[in-house]
PDB file of C-alpha atoms in Angstrom:
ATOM      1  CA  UNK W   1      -5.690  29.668  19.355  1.00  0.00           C
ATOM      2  CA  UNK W   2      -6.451  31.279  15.840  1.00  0.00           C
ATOM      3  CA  UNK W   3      -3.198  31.939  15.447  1.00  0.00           C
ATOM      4  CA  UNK W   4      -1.729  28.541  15.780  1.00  0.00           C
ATOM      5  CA  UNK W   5      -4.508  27.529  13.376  1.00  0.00           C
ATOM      6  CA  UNK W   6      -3.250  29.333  11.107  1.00  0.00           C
ATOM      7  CA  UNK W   7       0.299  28.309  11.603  1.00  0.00           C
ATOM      8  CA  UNK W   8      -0.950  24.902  11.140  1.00  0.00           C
ATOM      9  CA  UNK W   9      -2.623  25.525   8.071  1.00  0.00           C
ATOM     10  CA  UNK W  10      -0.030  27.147   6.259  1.00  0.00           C
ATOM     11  CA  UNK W  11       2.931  24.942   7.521  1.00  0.00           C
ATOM     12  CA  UNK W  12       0.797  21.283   6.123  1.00  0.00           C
ATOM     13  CA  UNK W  13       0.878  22.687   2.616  1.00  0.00           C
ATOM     14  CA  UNK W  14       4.484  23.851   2.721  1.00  0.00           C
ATOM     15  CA  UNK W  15       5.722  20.108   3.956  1.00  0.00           C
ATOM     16  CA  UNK W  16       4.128  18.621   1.155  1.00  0.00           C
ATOM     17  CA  UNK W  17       6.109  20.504  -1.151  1.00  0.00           C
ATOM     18  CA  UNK W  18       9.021  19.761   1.140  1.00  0.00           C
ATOM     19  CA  UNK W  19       7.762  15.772   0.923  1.00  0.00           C
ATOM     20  CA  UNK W  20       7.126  16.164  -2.732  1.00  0.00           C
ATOM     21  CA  UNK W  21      10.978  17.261  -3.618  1.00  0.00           C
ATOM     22  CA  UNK W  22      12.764  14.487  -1.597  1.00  0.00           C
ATOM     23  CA  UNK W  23      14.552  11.788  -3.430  1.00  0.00           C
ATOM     24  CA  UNK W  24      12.088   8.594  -1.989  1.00  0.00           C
ATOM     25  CA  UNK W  25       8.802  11.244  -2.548  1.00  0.00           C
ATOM     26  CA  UNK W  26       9.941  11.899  -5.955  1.00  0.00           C
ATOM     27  CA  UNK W  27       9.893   7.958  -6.645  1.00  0.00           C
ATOM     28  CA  UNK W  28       7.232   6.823  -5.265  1.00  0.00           C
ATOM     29  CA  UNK W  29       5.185   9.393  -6.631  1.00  0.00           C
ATOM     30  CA  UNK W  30       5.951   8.444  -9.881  1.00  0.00           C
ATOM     31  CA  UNK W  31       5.700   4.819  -9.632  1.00  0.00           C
ATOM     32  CA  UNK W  32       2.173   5.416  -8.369  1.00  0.00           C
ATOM     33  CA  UNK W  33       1.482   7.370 -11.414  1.00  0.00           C
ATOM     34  CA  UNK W  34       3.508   4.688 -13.721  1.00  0.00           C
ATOM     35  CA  UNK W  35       0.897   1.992 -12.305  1.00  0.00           C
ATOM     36  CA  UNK W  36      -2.196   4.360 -12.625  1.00  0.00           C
ATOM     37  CA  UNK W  37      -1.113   4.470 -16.439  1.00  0.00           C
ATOM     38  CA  UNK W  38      -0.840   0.942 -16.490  1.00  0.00           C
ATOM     39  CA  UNK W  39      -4.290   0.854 -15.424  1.00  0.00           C
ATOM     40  CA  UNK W  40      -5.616   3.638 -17.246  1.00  0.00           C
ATOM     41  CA  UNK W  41      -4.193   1.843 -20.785  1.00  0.00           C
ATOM     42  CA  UNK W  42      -6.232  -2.138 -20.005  1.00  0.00           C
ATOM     43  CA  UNK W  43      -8.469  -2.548 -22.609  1.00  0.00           C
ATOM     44  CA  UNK W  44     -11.075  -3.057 -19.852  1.00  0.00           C
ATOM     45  CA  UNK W  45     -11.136  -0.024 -18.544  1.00  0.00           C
ATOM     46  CA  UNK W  46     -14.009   2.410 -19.232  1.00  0.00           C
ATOM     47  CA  UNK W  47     -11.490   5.594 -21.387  1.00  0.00           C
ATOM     48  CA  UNK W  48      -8.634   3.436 -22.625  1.00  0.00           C
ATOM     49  CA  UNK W  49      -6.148   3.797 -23.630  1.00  0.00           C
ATOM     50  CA  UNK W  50      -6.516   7.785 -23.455  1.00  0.00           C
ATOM     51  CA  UNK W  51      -4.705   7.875 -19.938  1.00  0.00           C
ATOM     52  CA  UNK W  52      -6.669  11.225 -18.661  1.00  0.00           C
ATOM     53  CA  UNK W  53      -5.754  11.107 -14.555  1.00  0.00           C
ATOM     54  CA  UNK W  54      -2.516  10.311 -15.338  1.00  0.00           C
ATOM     55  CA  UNK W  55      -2.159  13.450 -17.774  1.00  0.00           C
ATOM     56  CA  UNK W  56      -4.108  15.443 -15.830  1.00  0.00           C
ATOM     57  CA  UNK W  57      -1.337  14.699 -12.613  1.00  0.00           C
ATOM     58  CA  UNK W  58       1.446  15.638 -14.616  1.00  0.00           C
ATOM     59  CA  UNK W  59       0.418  18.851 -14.655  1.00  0.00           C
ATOM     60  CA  UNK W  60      -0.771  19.339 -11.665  1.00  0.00           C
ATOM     61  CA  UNK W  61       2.484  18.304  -9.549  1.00  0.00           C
ATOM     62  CA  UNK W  62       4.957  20.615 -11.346  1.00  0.00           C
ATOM     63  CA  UNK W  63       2.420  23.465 -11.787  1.00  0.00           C
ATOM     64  CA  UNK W  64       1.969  23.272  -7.957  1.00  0.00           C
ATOM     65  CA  UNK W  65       5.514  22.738  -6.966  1.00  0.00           C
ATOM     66  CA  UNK W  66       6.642  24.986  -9.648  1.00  0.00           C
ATOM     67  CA  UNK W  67       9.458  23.216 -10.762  1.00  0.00           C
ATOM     68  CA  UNK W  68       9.325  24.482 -14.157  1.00  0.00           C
ATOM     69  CA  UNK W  69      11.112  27.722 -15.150  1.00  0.00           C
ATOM     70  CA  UNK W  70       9.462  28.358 -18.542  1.00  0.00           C
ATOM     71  CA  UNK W  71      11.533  31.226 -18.907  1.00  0.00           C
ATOM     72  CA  UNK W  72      15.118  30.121 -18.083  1.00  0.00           C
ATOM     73  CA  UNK W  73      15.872  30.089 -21.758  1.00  0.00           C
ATOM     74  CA  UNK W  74      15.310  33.603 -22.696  1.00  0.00           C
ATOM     75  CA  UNK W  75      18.484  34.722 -20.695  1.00  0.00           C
ATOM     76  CA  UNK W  76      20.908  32.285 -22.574  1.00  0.00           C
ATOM     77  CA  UNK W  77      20.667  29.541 -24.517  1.00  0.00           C
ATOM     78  CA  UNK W  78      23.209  27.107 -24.101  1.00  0.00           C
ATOM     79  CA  UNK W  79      23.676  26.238 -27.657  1.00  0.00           C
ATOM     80  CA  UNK W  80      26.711  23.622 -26.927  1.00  0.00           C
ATOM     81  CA  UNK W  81      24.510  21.096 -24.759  1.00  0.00           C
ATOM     82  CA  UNK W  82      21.690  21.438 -26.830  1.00  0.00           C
ATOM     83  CA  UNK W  83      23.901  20.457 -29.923  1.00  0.00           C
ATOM     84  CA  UNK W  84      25.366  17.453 -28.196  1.00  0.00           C
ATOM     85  CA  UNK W  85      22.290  16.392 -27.227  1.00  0.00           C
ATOM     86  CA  UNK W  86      20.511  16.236 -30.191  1.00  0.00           C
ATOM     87  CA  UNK W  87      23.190  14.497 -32.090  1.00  0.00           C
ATOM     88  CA  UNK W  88      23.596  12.033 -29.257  1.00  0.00           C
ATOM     89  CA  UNK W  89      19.951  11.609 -29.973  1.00  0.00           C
ATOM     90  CA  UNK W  90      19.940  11.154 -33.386  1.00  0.00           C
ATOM     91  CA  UNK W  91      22.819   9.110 -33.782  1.00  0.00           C
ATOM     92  CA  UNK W  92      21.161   6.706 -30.906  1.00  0.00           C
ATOM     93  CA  UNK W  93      17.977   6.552 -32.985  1.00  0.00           C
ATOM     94  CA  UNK W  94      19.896   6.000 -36.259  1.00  0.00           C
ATOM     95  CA  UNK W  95      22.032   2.963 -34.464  1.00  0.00           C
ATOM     96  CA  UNK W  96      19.221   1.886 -33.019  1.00  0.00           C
ATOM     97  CA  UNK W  97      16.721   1.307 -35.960  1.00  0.00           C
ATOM     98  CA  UNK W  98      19.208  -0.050 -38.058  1.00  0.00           C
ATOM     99  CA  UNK W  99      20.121  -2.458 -35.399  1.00  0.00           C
ATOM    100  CA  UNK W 100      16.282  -3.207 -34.945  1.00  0.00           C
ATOM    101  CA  UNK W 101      14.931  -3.772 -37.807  1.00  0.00           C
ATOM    102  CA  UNK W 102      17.933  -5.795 -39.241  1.00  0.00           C
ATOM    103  CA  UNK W 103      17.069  -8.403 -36.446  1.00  0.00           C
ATOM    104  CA  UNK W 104      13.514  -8.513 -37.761  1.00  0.00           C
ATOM    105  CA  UNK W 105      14.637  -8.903 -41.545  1.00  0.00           C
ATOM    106  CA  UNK W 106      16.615 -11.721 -40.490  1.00  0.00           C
ATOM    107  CA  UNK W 107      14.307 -13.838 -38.177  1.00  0.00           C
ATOM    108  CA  UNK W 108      11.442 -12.685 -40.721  1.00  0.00           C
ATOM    109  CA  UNK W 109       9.118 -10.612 -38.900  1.00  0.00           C
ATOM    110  CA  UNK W 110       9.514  -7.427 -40.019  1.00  0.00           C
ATOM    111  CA  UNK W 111       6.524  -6.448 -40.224  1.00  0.00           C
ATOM    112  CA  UNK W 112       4.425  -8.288 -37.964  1.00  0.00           C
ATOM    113  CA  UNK W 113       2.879  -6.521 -34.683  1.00  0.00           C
ATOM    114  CA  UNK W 114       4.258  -8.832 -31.978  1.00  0.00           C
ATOM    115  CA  UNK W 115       8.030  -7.970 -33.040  1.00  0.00           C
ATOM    116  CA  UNK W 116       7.854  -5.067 -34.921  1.00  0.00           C
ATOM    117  CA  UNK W 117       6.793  -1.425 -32.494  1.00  0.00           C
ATOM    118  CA  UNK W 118       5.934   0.530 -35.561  1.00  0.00           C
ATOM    119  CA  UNK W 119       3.129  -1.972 -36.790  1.00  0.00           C
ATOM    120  CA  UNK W 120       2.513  -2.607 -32.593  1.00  0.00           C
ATOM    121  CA  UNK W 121       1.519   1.502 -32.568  1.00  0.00           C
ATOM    122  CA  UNK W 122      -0.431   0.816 -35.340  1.00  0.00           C
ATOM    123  CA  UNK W 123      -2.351  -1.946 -34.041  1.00  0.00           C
ATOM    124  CA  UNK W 124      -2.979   0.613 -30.953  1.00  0.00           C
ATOM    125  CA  UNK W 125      -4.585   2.628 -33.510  1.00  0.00           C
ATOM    126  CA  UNK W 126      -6.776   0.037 -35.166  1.00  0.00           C
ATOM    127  CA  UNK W 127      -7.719  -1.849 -31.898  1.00  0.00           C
ATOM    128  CA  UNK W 128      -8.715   1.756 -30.596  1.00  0.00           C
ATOM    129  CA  UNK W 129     -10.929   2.593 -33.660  1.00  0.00           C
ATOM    130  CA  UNK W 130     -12.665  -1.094 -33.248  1.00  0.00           C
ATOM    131  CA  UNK W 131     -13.014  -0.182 -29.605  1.00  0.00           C
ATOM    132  CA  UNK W 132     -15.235   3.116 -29.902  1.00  0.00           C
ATOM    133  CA  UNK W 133     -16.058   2.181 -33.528  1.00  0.00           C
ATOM    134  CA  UNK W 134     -14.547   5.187 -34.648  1.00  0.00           C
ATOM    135  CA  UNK W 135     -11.566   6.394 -36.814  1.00  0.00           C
ATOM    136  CA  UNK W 136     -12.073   9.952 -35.488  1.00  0.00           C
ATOM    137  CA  UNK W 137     -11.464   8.587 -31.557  1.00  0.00           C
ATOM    138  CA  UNK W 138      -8.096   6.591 -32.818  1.00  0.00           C
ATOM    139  CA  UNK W 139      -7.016   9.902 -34.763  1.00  0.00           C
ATOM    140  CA  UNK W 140      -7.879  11.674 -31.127  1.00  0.00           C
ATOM    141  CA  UNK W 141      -5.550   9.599 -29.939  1.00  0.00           C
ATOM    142  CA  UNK W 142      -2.933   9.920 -32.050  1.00  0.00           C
ATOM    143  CA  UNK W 143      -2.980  13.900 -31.090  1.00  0.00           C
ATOM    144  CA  UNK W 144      -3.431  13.192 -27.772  1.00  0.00           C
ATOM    145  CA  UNK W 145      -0.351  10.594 -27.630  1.00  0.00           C
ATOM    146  CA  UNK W 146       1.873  13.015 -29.682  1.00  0.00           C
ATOM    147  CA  UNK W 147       1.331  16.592 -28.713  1.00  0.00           C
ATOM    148  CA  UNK W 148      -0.369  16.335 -25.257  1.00  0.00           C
ATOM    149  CA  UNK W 149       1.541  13.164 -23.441  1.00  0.00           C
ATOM    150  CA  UNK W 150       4.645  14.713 -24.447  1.00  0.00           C
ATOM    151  CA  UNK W 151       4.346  17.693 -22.975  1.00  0.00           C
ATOM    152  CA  UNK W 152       2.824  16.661 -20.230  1.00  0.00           C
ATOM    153  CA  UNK W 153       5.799  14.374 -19.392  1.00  0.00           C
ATOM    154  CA  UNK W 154       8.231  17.151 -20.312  1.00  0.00           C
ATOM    155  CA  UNK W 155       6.456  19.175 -17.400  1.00  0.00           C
ATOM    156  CA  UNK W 156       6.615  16.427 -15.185  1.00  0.00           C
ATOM    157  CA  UNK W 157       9.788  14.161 -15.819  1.00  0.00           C
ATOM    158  CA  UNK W 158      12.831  16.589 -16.516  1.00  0.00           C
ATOM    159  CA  UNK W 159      10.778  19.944 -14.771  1.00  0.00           C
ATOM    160  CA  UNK W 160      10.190  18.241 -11.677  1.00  0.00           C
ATOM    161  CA  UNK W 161      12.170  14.795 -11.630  1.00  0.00           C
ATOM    162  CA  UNK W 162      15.106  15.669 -13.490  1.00  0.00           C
ATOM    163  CA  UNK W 163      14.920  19.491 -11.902  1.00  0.00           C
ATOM    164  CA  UNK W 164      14.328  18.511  -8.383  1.00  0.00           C
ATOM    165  CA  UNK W 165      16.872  15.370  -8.605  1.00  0.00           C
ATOM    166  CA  UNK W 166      19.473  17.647 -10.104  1.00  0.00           C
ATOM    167  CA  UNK W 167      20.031  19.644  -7.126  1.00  0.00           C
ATOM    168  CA  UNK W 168      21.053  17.099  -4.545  1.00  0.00           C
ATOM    169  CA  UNK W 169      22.031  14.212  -6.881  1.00  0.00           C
ATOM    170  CA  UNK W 170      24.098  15.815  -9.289  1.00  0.00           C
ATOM    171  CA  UNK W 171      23.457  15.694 -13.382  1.00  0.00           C
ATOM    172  CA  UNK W 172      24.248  11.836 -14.324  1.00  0.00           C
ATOM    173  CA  UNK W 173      22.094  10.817 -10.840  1.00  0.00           C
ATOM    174  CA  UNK W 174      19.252  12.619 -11.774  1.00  0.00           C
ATOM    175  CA  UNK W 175      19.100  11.946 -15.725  1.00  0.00           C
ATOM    176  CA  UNK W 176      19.400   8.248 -15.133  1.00  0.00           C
ATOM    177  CA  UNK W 177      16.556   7.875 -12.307  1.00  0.00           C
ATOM    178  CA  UNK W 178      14.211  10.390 -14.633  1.00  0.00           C
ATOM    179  CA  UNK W 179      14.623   8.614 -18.195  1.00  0.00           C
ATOM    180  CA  UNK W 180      14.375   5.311 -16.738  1.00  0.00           C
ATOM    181  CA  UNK W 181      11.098   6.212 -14.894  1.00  0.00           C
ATOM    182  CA  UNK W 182      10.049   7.698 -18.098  1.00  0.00           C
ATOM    183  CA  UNK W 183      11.099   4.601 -19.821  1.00  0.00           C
ATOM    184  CA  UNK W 184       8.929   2.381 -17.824  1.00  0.00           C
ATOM    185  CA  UNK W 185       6.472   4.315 -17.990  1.00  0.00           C
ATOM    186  CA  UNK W 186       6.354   3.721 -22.270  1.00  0.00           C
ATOM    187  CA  UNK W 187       5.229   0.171 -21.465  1.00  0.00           C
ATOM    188  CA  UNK W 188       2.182   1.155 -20.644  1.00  0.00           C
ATOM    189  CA  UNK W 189       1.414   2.754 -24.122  1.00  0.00           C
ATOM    190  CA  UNK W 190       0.831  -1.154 -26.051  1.00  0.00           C
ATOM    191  CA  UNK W 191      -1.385  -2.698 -22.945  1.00  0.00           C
ATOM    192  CA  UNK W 192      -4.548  -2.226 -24.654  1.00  0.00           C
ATOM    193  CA  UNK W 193      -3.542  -4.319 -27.277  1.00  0.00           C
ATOM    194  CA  UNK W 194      -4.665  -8.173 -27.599  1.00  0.00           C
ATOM    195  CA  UNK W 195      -2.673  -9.774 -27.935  1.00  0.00           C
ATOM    196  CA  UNK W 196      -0.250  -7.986 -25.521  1.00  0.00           C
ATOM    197  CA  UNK W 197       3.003  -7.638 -28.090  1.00  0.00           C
ATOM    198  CA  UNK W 198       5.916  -7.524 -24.724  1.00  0.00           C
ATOM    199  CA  UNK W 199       8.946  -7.509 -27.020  1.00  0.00           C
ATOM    200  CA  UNK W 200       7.701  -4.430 -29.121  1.00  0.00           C
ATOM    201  CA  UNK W 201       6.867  -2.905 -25.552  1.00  0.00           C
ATOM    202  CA  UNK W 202      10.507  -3.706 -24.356  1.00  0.00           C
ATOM    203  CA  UNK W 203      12.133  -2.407 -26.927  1.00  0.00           C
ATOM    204  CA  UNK W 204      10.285   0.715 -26.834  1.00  0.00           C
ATOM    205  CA  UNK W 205      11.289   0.915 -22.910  1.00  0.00           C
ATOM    206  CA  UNK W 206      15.093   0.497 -23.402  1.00  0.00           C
ATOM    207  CA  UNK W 207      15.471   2.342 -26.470  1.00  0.00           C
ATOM    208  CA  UNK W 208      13.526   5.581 -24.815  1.00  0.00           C
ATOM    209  CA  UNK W 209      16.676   5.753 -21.797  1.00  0.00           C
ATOM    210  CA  UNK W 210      18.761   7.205 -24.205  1.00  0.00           C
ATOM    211  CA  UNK W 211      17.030   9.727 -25.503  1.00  0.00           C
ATOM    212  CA  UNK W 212      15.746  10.752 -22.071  1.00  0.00           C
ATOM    213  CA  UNK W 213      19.470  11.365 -21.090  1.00  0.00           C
ATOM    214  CA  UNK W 214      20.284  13.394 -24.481  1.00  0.00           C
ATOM    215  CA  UNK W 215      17.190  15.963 -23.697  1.00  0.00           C
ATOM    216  CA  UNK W 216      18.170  16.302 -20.243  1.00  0.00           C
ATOM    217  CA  UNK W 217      21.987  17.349 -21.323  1.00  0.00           C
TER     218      UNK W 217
END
């Protein structure tokens, strides 16, 4: 009887991880976690916009499913990718902001929060130092939001999304699904705003897919 106790004990945590790396676990995981940010980031709730659970899950999952090699890179690194990458990256961004903010010079709101993402992030900042009535909170935040979201979602998105994805979906398959989950995701960042500036928060959305494809190659 102890025996198959113990069976049973140690078999539950290995399905999970067996759960955890399927295609339909992988998603629904992460749209959970997309939604908790959502939550986490309403100007209503008690820590916003710092989105700590959601951070803190990040780093759990991959930790736990160890889908992060942080020492694959020390054999080789594979300059050619990494170069192609980072141009494709560039060049998007490059495009992409010239593209942008000629459409707000010529409808005239460059500039102006509910248009323009660069003065929408720094509404985030102001709203969040009116919030707590502190600028020492907002420049928290902007640490948090730079150094710690990022590599949280590094952990998360292309160590286990992009990672576990990769194996049975192939490279293209498994970029796509991860950046535009990540992508979504960025639409949580403005919600604490009033009022709520959607085309700034779009725009950050689509313009992220891109990029998420050029880190993963």
């Amino acid at each position: 009887m102890a025996m198959k106790e113990q069976t049973i004990n140690t078999a539950a945590p290995a399905d999970l991880k067996l759960k955890l790396k399927t295609k339909e676990w992988i998603i629904i995981l992460t749209l959970g976690l997309t939604l908790l940010s959502f939550i986490e980031s309403l100007r209503s709730f008690p820590w916003s916009p710092f989105i700590l659970v959601y951070v803190m899950v990040l780093f759990v999952v991959p930790l736990y499913l160890k889908t992060y090699r942080f020492g694959q890179f020390k054999k080789a690194w594979p300059i050619k990718p990494i170069l192609i990458g980072l141009i494709g990256i560039k060049v998007w961004q490059t495009a992409y902001q010239f593209v942008y903010d000629y459409f707000l010079e010529s409808y005239g709101v460059l500039g102006n929060p509910n248009y323009d993402l660069f003065k929408a992030t720094n509404a985030l900042l102001n709203q969040t130092a009116e919030k707590y009535n502190s600028v020492i909170v907002a420049a928290v935040l902007m640490g948090f939001t730079i150094l710690i979201i990022p590599f949280a979602e590094e952990l998360y998105y292309r160590g286990y999304v992009f990672g576990t994805l990769r194996e049975n979906s192939g490279f293209w398959s498994a970029a796509l699904i991860s950046s535009s989950l990540l992508a979504v995701r960025h639409f949580a960042h403005l919600l604490f705003i009033q009022p709520f500036p959607v085309i700034p928060a779009s725009i950050w959305v689509l313009s992220t897919i891109p990029i998420g494809i050029g880190l993963a190659y």
